[in-house]
XYZ file of C-alpha atoms in Angstrom:
536
model
C 0.000 0.000 0.000
C 1.669 3.194 -1.141
C 1.200 6.563 0.496
C -1.357 7.782 -2.014
C -3.398 4.631 -1.414
C -3.172 5.056 2.336
C -4.355 8.643 2.135
C -7.221 7.595 -0.142
C -8.139 4.847 2.310
C -8.063 7.280 5.226
C -10.306 9.721 3.377
C -12.787 6.998 2.396
C -12.751 5.480 5.860
C -13.377 8.722 7.720
C -15.954 9.816 5.135
C -17.780 6.541 5.654
C -17.928 7.001 9.423
C -19.172 10.563 9.097
C -21.729 9.620 6.430
C -23.221 6.684 8.306
C -23.587 8.767 11.482
C -25.219 11.568 9.476
C -27.534 9.087 7.790
C -28.756 7.762 11.148
C -29.010 10.993 13.112
C -29.168 13.951 10.721
C -30.514 12.750 7.390
C -33.500 14.644 5.981
C -36.662 13.206 7.487
C -39.232 11.659 5.168
C -42.458 13.566 4.698
C -45.512 11.518 5.551
C -47.635 10.571 2.602
C -50.996 12.158 3.271
C -53.889 9.958 2.212
C -57.607 10.109 2.684
C -58.051 8.842 6.218
C -61.492 10.424 6.191
C -62.678 7.438 4.193
C -62.566 5.425 7.401
C -65.669 5.114 9.542
C -66.056 7.796 12.205
C -66.108 5.062 14.804
C -62.565 4.157 13.844
C -59.866 6.126 15.712
C -58.664 8.977 13.499
C -57.558 11.595 16.021
C -54.162 13.249 15.974
C -52.817 10.491 18.152
C -54.140 7.778 15.835
C -55.735 4.647 17.147
C -53.385 4.768 20.126
C -55.486 7.311 22.004
C -58.613 5.233 21.468
C -57.557 1.664 22.131
C -54.362 1.957 24.147
C -54.965 0.331 27.505
C -52.897 -0.685 30.486
C -52.466 -4.245 31.655
C -55.491 -5.057 33.773
C -56.446 -8.571 32.769
C -54.988 -11.960 33.540
C -51.600 -12.770 32.024
C -51.278 -16.100 30.232
C -48.125 -17.661 28.795
C -47.784 -19.218 25.325
C -44.577 -21.115 24.560
C -43.116 -22.963 21.611
C -39.516 -24.119 21.149
C -38.087 -20.680 20.227
C -39.963 -18.121 22.307
C -42.304 -17.563 25.209
C -45.081 -14.971 24.911
C -47.125 -13.335 27.635
C -50.625 -12.277 26.602
C -52.974 -9.987 28.509
C -56.525 -11.370 28.436
C -57.804 -7.771 28.486
C -57.545 -6.976 24.784
C -55.381 -9.984 23.978
C -52.205 -7.897 23.605
C -48.751 -9.504 23.603
C -47.048 -7.729 26.494
C -43.807 -9.739 26.685
C -41.679 -12.063 24.577
C -38.629 -14.013 25.698
C -36.352 -15.478 23.006
C -35.244 -18.880 24.256
C -32.265 -19.310 21.883
C -30.698 -15.907 22.601
C -28.893 -14.861 25.754
C -29.540 -11.393 27.115
C -25.789 -10.850 27.494
C -22.743 -12.860 26.487
C -22.496 -16.072 28.561
C -25.646 -15.147 30.483
C -28.252 -17.750 31.423
C -30.947 -15.099 31.234
C -32.850 -15.105 27.949
C -33.242 -11.984 25.827
C -36.539 -10.185 26.433
C -37.787 -8.378 23.335
C -41.327 -7.254 24.112
C -41.785 -6.020 27.675
C -44.060 -3.850 29.782
C -42.612 -2.370 32.965
C -41.810 0.915 34.653
C -38.589 1.379 32.668
C -39.727 0.420 29.191
C -42.929 -0.273 27.291
C -42.699 -2.305 24.094
C -45.867 -4.277 23.382
C -47.801 -5.619 20.394
C -51.435 -4.542 20.533
C -54.280 -5.635 18.293
C -58.056 -5.521 18.279
C -61.319 -4.766 16.524
C -62.652 -1.224 16.234
C -65.375 0.300 14.070
C -69.159 0.473 14.394
C -69.429 -2.780 16.353
C -65.861 -2.915 17.560
C -64.996 -4.475 20.915
C -61.891 -2.335 21.509
C -62.300 1.402 22.046
C -61.621 4.260 24.443
C -64.464 2.918 26.572
C -62.634 -0.356 27.165
C -61.091 -3.480 25.726
C -62.560 -6.914 25.202
C -62.158 -9.060 28.337
C -61.386 -12.485 26.920
C -61.923 -15.785 28.653
C -59.455 -18.632 28.335
C -59.151 -22.007 30.052
C -55.706 -22.117 31.617
C -52.713 -19.930 32.333
C -49.830 -21.730 30.628
C -49.876 -23.245 27.157
C -46.808 -24.948 25.689
C -46.023 -26.798 22.493
C -45.710 -30.457 23.455
C -43.014 -32.835 22.232
C -43.953 -34.101 18.799
C -46.497 -31.313 18.357
C -45.914 -28.902 15.464
C -48.668 -26.396 16.182
C -50.204 -24.848 19.285
C -53.614 -23.128 19.016
C -54.858 -21.032 21.945
C -58.313 -19.410 21.585
C -59.352 -16.400 23.677
C -63.143 -16.030 23.714
C -65.352 -12.966 24.162
C -69.136 -12.753 23.660
C -71.235 -9.618 23.332
C -74.762 -8.892 22.003
C -75.120 -12.311 20.465
C -71.735 -12.232 18.747
C -68.867 -14.540 19.697
C -65.306 -13.375 19.032
C -62.464 -15.884 19.163
C -58.971 -14.376 19.126
C -56.830 -17.375 18.227
C -53.045 -17.450 18.679
C -51.287 -20.082 16.551
C -47.673 -20.896 17.438
C -45.660 -23.249 15.231
C -42.513 -25.214 15.950
C -39.333 -23.313 15.072
C -41.222 -20.211 13.980
C -41.046 -16.635 15.321
C -44.166 -15.676 13.368
C -47.345 -16.230 15.376
C -50.754 -16.113 13.726
C -53.261 -13.810 15.441
C -56.659 -14.537 13.904
C -60.179 -13.352 14.713
C -62.980 -15.868 14.221
C -66.319 -14.055 14.390
C -69.652 -15.855 14.748
C -72.598 -13.465 14.436
C -75.621 -15.075 16.079
C -77.449 -11.752 16.421
C -80.348 -10.519 14.304
C -78.392 -7.766 12.564
C -75.199 -7.428 10.572
C -72.116 -6.097 12.341
C -69.157 -4.040 11.104
C -65.667 -4.303 12.563
C -62.240 -3.115 11.505
C -59.041 -4.918 12.588
C -55.916 -3.099 13.675
C -52.496 -4.021 14.958
C -49.893 -1.669 16.397
C -46.566 -1.684 18.161
C -46.275 0.604 21.165
C -42.775 1.636 22.242
C -41.333 4.107 24.719
C -39.853 7.022 22.788
C -36.069 6.556 22.753
C -33.104 7.901 20.828
C -30.634 5.888 18.774
C -27.783 4.434 20.787
C -24.270 3.155 20.179
C -21.123 5.005 19.153
C -19.918 6.615 15.947
C -18.120 3.388 15.081
C -21.066 1.139 16.034
C -24.348 3.088 15.930
C -27.594 1.184 16.439
C -31.072 2.121 15.251
C -34.170 1.755 17.395
C -37.355 2.908 15.724
C -40.081 2.174 13.247
C -40.098 0.837 9.710
C -42.741 -0.058 7.172
C -43.352 -1.577 3.767
C -46.028 -0.556 1.290
C -46.971 -1.211 -2.316
C -44.898 1.809 -3.358
C -42.010 1.465 -0.905
C -40.412 -1.923 -0.283
C -38.765 -0.813 2.947
C -38.342 2.476 4.767
C -37.320 3.436 8.259
C -39.618 5.803 10.123
C -37.964 6.885 13.354
C -39.611 8.036 16.562
C -38.437 11.531 15.657
C -40.252 11.220 12.337
C -43.388 10.107 14.175
C -43.233 13.176 16.358
C -43.069 15.476 13.337
C -45.455 13.824 10.885
C -48.086 11.156 11.399
C -47.574 8.492 8.766
C -50.757 7.841 6.771
C -50.503 5.455 3.841
C -53.092 3.391 1.997
C -51.532 0.264 0.574
C -52.178 -3.193 -0.732
C -50.600 -5.658 1.704
C -47.671 -3.984 3.545
C -46.446 -4.299 7.122
C -45.211 -2.207 10.070
C -42.321 -2.898 12.435
C -40.152 -1.670 15.266
C -36.443 -2.421 14.849
C -33.661 -2.708 17.346
C -30.156 -4.124 17.100
C -30.441 -7.641 15.558
C -34.149 -8.000 16.468
C -37.524 -6.896 15.129
C -41.215 -7.027 15.910
C -43.620 -6.629 13.005
C -47.352 -6.755 12.380
C -48.197 -8.356 9.045
C -51.880 -7.848 8.142
C -53.810 -9.806 5.522
C -51.618 -9.453 2.432
C -54.601 -9.717 0.092
C -56.379 -6.712 1.619
C -56.116 -2.932 1.374
C -54.582 -1.654 4.603
C -53.818 1.700 6.162
C -50.434 2.260 7.803
C -50.172 4.929 10.484
C -47.952 6.302 13.237
C -48.546 8.568 16.216
C -46.997 9.685 19.490
C -48.738 10.226 22.802
C -47.545 10.663 26.402
C -43.961 9.615 25.699
C -45.007 6.633 23.591
C -44.606 5.999 19.883
C -47.080 3.912 17.887
C -46.758 2.364 14.446
C -49.586 0.243 13.180
C -52.052 -0.762 10.512
C -55.835 -0.728 10.074
C -57.397 -3.348 7.837
C -60.548 -2.974 5.732
C -63.965 -2.778 7.401
C -65.521 -6.224 7.555
C -69.287 -6.762 7.465
C -70.548 -10.014 9.011
C -74.227 -10.623 8.210
C -76.655 -11.949 10.815
C -76.231 -15.681 11.321
C -72.921 -15.731 9.425
C -69.279 -16.113 10.414
C -65.986 -14.793 9.099
C -62.267 -14.819 9.877
C -59.681 -12.026 9.953
C -56.059 -13.099 9.666
C -52.799 -11.429 10.673
C -49.320 -12.399 11.813
C -46.939 -11.036 14.429
C -43.189 -11.556 14.055
C -41.276 -11.006 17.268
C -37.733 -12.296 17.215
C -34.322 -12.129 15.553
C -33.728 -10.748 12.073
C -33.518 -14.083 10.277
C -33.213 -13.239 6.596
C -33.952 -16.741 5.340
C -37.270 -16.930 7.235
C -38.651 -13.394 7.233
C -38.881 -13.277 3.447
C -41.280 -16.235 3.580
C -43.553 -14.483 6.096
C -44.070 -11.291 4.081
C -42.584 -9.635 1.024
C -39.604 -7.419 1.877
C -39.698 -8.219 5.612
C -36.138 -9.524 5.236
C -35.086 -5.974 4.305
C -35.233 -5.129 8.011
C -31.728 -6.611 7.918
C -30.563 -3.254 6.624
C -27.210 -3.380 4.828
C -27.583 0.179 3.540
C -26.327 1.027 0.053
C -23.856 -1.891 0.159
C -26.656 -4.496 0.223
C -25.759 -5.885 -3.217
C -22.336 -6.830 -1.840
C -23.361 -7.666 1.730
C -26.038 -10.213 0.814
C -23.839 -12.528 -1.310
C -20.969 -11.951 1.110
C -23.139 -13.083 4.023
C -24.268 -16.150 2.064
C -20.632 -16.987 1.376
C -19.778 -16.481 5.057
C -22.685 -18.704 6.100
C -21.713 -21.446 3.641
C -18.083 -21.483 4.787
C -19.123 -21.371 8.460
C -21.292 -24.451 7.915
C -18.109 -26.262 6.881
C -15.496 -24.858 9.299
C -17.987 -24.383 12.194
C -16.317 -21.172 13.348
C -17.299 -17.686 12.245
C -13.794 -16.337 12.831
C -12.241 -18.992 10.590
C -15.000 -18.294 8.044
C -14.024 -14.604 8.054
C -10.395 -15.536 7.435
C -11.428 -17.790 4.540
C -13.564 -15.031 3.014
C -10.624 -12.627 3.358
C -8.400 -15.052 1.466
C -11.035 -15.390 -1.274
C -11.478 -11.617 -1.559
C -7.733 -10.988 -1.689
C -7.380 -13.743 -4.269
C -10.019 -12.125 -6.481
C -8.342 -8.727 -6.086
C -4.826 -10.099 -6.732
C -4.684 -8.921 -10.378
C -5.469 -5.395 -9.195
C -2.887 -5.685 -6.417
C -0.257 -6.828 -8.898
C -1.134 -3.958 -11.222
C -0.875 -1.607 -8.242
C 2.682 -2.577 -7.326
C 3.756 -2.746 -10.956
C 2.476 0.802 -11.402
C 4.287 1.866 -8.244
C 7.541 0.323 -9.487
C 7.259 2.113 -12.825
C 6.498 5.370 -11.031
C 9.657 4.890 -8.987
C 11.698 4.384 -12.151
C 10.285 7.631 -13.552
C 11.292 9.695 -10.530
C 14.601 10.989 -12.110
C 12.762 12.155 -15.255
C 10.037 13.790 -13.164
C 12.649 15.602 -11.056
C 14.286 16.831 -14.249
C 10.902 18.227 -15.397
C 10.420 20.055 -12.094
C 13.790 21.735 -12.490
C 13.150 22.559 -16.166
C 9.635 24.000 -15.899
C 9.871 25.501 -12.414
C 6.620 27.261 -11.505
C 4.905 26.580 -14.835
C 2.455 24.073 -13.342
C 0.296 23.768 -16.442
C 3.268 22.862 -18.677
C 4.581 20.547 -15.985
C 1.241 18.745 -15.782
C 1.037 18.366 -19.561
C 4.541 16.923 -19.815
C 3.929 14.506 -16.932
C 0.740 13.194 -18.511
C 2.626 12.758 -21.775
C 5.333 10.811 -19.931
C 2.767 8.589 -18.224
C 1.207 7.832 -21.590
C 4.537 7.003 -23.234
C 5.612 4.737 -20.378
C 2.093 3.216 -19.997
C 1.870 4.208 -16.350
C -1.368 4.898 -14.493
C -0.599 7.331 -11.645
C -3.869 6.390 -9.924
C -3.276 2.661 -10.288
C -2.184 2.418 -6.675
C -5.579 3.641 -5.461
C -7.744 1.241 -7.471
C -7.458 -1.795 -5.148
C -8.438 0.415 -2.205
C -11.400 1.850 -4.087
C -12.573 -1.684 -4.870
C -11.897 -3.074 -1.408
C -13.598 -0.265 0.511
C -17.168 -1.261 -0.506
C -16.366 -4.812 0.591
C -15.172 -3.475 3.934
C -18.368 -1.410 4.325
C -20.513 -4.415 3.358
C -18.774 -6.526 6.009
C -19.238 -3.718 8.517
C -23.007 -3.707 7.988
C -23.059 -7.492 8.031
C -21.594 -7.456 11.530
C -23.999 -4.721 12.553
C -27.107 -6.454 11.193
C -26.624 -10.250 10.975
C -27.910 -11.764 14.210
C -26.070 -14.988 13.348
C -22.819 -13.206 14.250
C -24.134 -12.010 17.619
C -22.152 -13.704 20.416
C -20.294 -15.774 17.804
C -16.918 -16.859 19.292
C -13.565 -17.109 17.528
C -11.031 -18.452 20.008
C -9.308 -17.415 23.214
C -10.335 -13.985 24.378
C -12.552 -13.309 21.330
C -15.927 -14.677 22.403
C -18.116 -12.263 20.430
C -17.066 -11.313 16.910
C -19.838 -8.693 16.729
C -18.395 -6.773 19.701
C -15.118 -4.909 20.120
C -12.013 -6.752 21.249
C -12.139 -6.529 25.081
C -8.336 -6.366 25.333
C -7.703 -4.416 22.078
C -5.212 -7.038 20.904
C -6.584 -7.376 17.372
C -6.671 -3.594 16.757
C -3.074 -3.281 17.954
C -1.981 -6.140 15.695
C -3.885 -4.527 12.833
C -2.111 -1.211 13.477
C 1.268 -2.967 13.553
C 0.554 -4.710 10.242
C -0.508 -1.395 8.731
C 2.702 0.249 9.952
C 4.743 -2.582 8.442
C 2.960 -2.207 5.109
C 3.676 1.500 5.163
C 7.364 0.930 5.810
C 7.527 -1.594 2.971
C 6.084 0.955 0.532
C 8.561 1.535 -2.312
C 7.497 5.166 -2.790
C 8.967 7.497 -0.149
C 7.313 10.804 0.709
C 9.604 13.783 0.323
C 7.458 16.418 2.005
C 8.175 16.491 5.805
C 4.563 17.301 6.669
C 3.299 14.357 4.627
C 5.877 12.146 6.308
C 4.467 13.062 9.717
C 0.892 12.461 8.547
C 1.802 9.068 7.106
C 3.698 8.113 10.260
C 0.643 8.727 12.434
C -1.853 7.183 10.019
C -1.557 3.629 11.442
C -2.031 5.099 14.915
C -5.175 6.947 13.827
C -6.621 3.826 12.230
C -5.775 1.756 15.288
C -7.701 4.173 17.502
C -10.718 3.936 15.182
C -10.564 0.155 15.099
C -10.514 -0.098 18.894
C -14.319 0.298 18.835
C -15.097 -1.750 15.753
C -16.494 -5.316 15.853
C -13.607 -7.696 16.428
C -14.665 -9.750 13.394
C -14.197 -6.718 11.164
C -10.783 -6.001 12.682
C -9.877 -9.654 12.107
C -10.783 -9.241 8.437
C -8.592 -6.139 8.067
C -5.683 -7.737 9.949
C -5.736 -10.871 7.810
C -6.099 -8.708 4.701
C -2.970 -6.753 5.673
C -1.003 -9.943 6.309
C -2.039 -11.381 2.951
C -1.100 -8.091 1.272
C 2.378 -8.285 2.840
C 2.839 -11.794 1.411
C 1.478 -10.769 -1.984
C 3.697 -7.705 -1.983
C 6.836 -9.761 -1.456
C 5.880 -12.217 -4.197
C 5.147 -9.379 -6.628
C 8.405 -7.567 -5.785
C 10.437 -10.692 -6.466
C 8.801 -11.020 -9.867
C 9.426 -7.357 -10.636
C 13.093 -7.641 -9.582
C 13.565 -10.438 -12.077
C 12.197 -8.104 -14.758
C 14.402 -5.239 -13.563
C 11.417 -3.056 -12.680
C 12.058 -2.746 -8.966
C 14.994 -1.854 -6.793
C 14.797 -1.873 -3.034
C 15.579 1.188 -1.002
């Protein structure tokens, strides 16, 4: 890596950090798409605080527990809201026996999944929620059982409402269906809704590892878009869409309401009393006297599993947000996953991917050092031009470009490998930030979580040392004293940055540097045989 390449890398690296922080915290906020909410029945909540102000209740009913093999849900019989979810395969902290709690409802944090029926004959309104009856307190998927169905029953004015939770083995998507039997003498009208209620919070993390906590949605016109709590406070989202879904994201995990994908739905957001709401309203359903009907929806509450979320709803897998580098990150993650399935260690898989990437980029690396060697050979002629043309910069530039053309030298050839490798680095960065599979993934020794920073800073220090060695091996010296000082401190600056990066990403950069050192020596030996390189 020559000095020009190192400076280009530094500029790209720092620009990337600044850009990604700006994108999360300071990017222009989307303007809510205003649609005709007035088309909804007056009995449906349409106030400035959305349906939240009308159907948002506190836990007053009996709490029942529904469990399959991957999570445990707590449901309030008053309204049938999911007020807690514990993910059985994910530890709350590294090496902790306590399971990660995603949905919760306590004095410190509110994050619940609410749903109900509003409208002309709705059973959930400002006046109160449906008080369901259920036989039992604890329901668990039995051994050999692939599906658990738990009905909550409420009867009113000759109409029986069954809110049925369906949990399946190995699935984080739970069906939440309404089975309505109208035994009254008149038709009824109801409108389903589902919303996620979350305490208003700000994004957390550091500049090197920022994390997003907030809303997101998908519509017929927008496959995936974040809608933060700050956005909700400024503009109430109001979108009519075919299908679609709403979600609340946090680091590695997501909860999402997926309404009937064959229906026209309304997506909305609101804020009220320190709470943010993002939800949907389905179409008004008319159930004639003596008839029955079913309203279907799904709730995903769990990790961001790309291979499963796409099967639940279109574009739900986009909640694994790789940013603009998605077209590199997705195949890169698939390659990582494939190799990990063979070597059974994510750290070794990262090393293997690094070798593959460096192998693919080897022709560019060879061209880089060949260009650098030719540039070194041209230094006497370039010095002669400086003395001949003096301060005539335009003439000097013209003659230099002519010389480059005659000698078939690309002065920017040394930067090309860095320009190609930087998007790969950014894609890996977002992979570590978003792929839950890498959460708490051990390497060996002191590295027990490749998605977290090195607790003893050993890998960043080794990376800095390898970068310093590469710099010293550069065949193109810097004459300007100021540039020499900048280049001397560059490995130190990068080391400081990398102290806070995921250790898996630092491992990638360290291995990449080591491979570059080996490639550099092999290329130099070949150039020496051709007489194109002389050591300092």
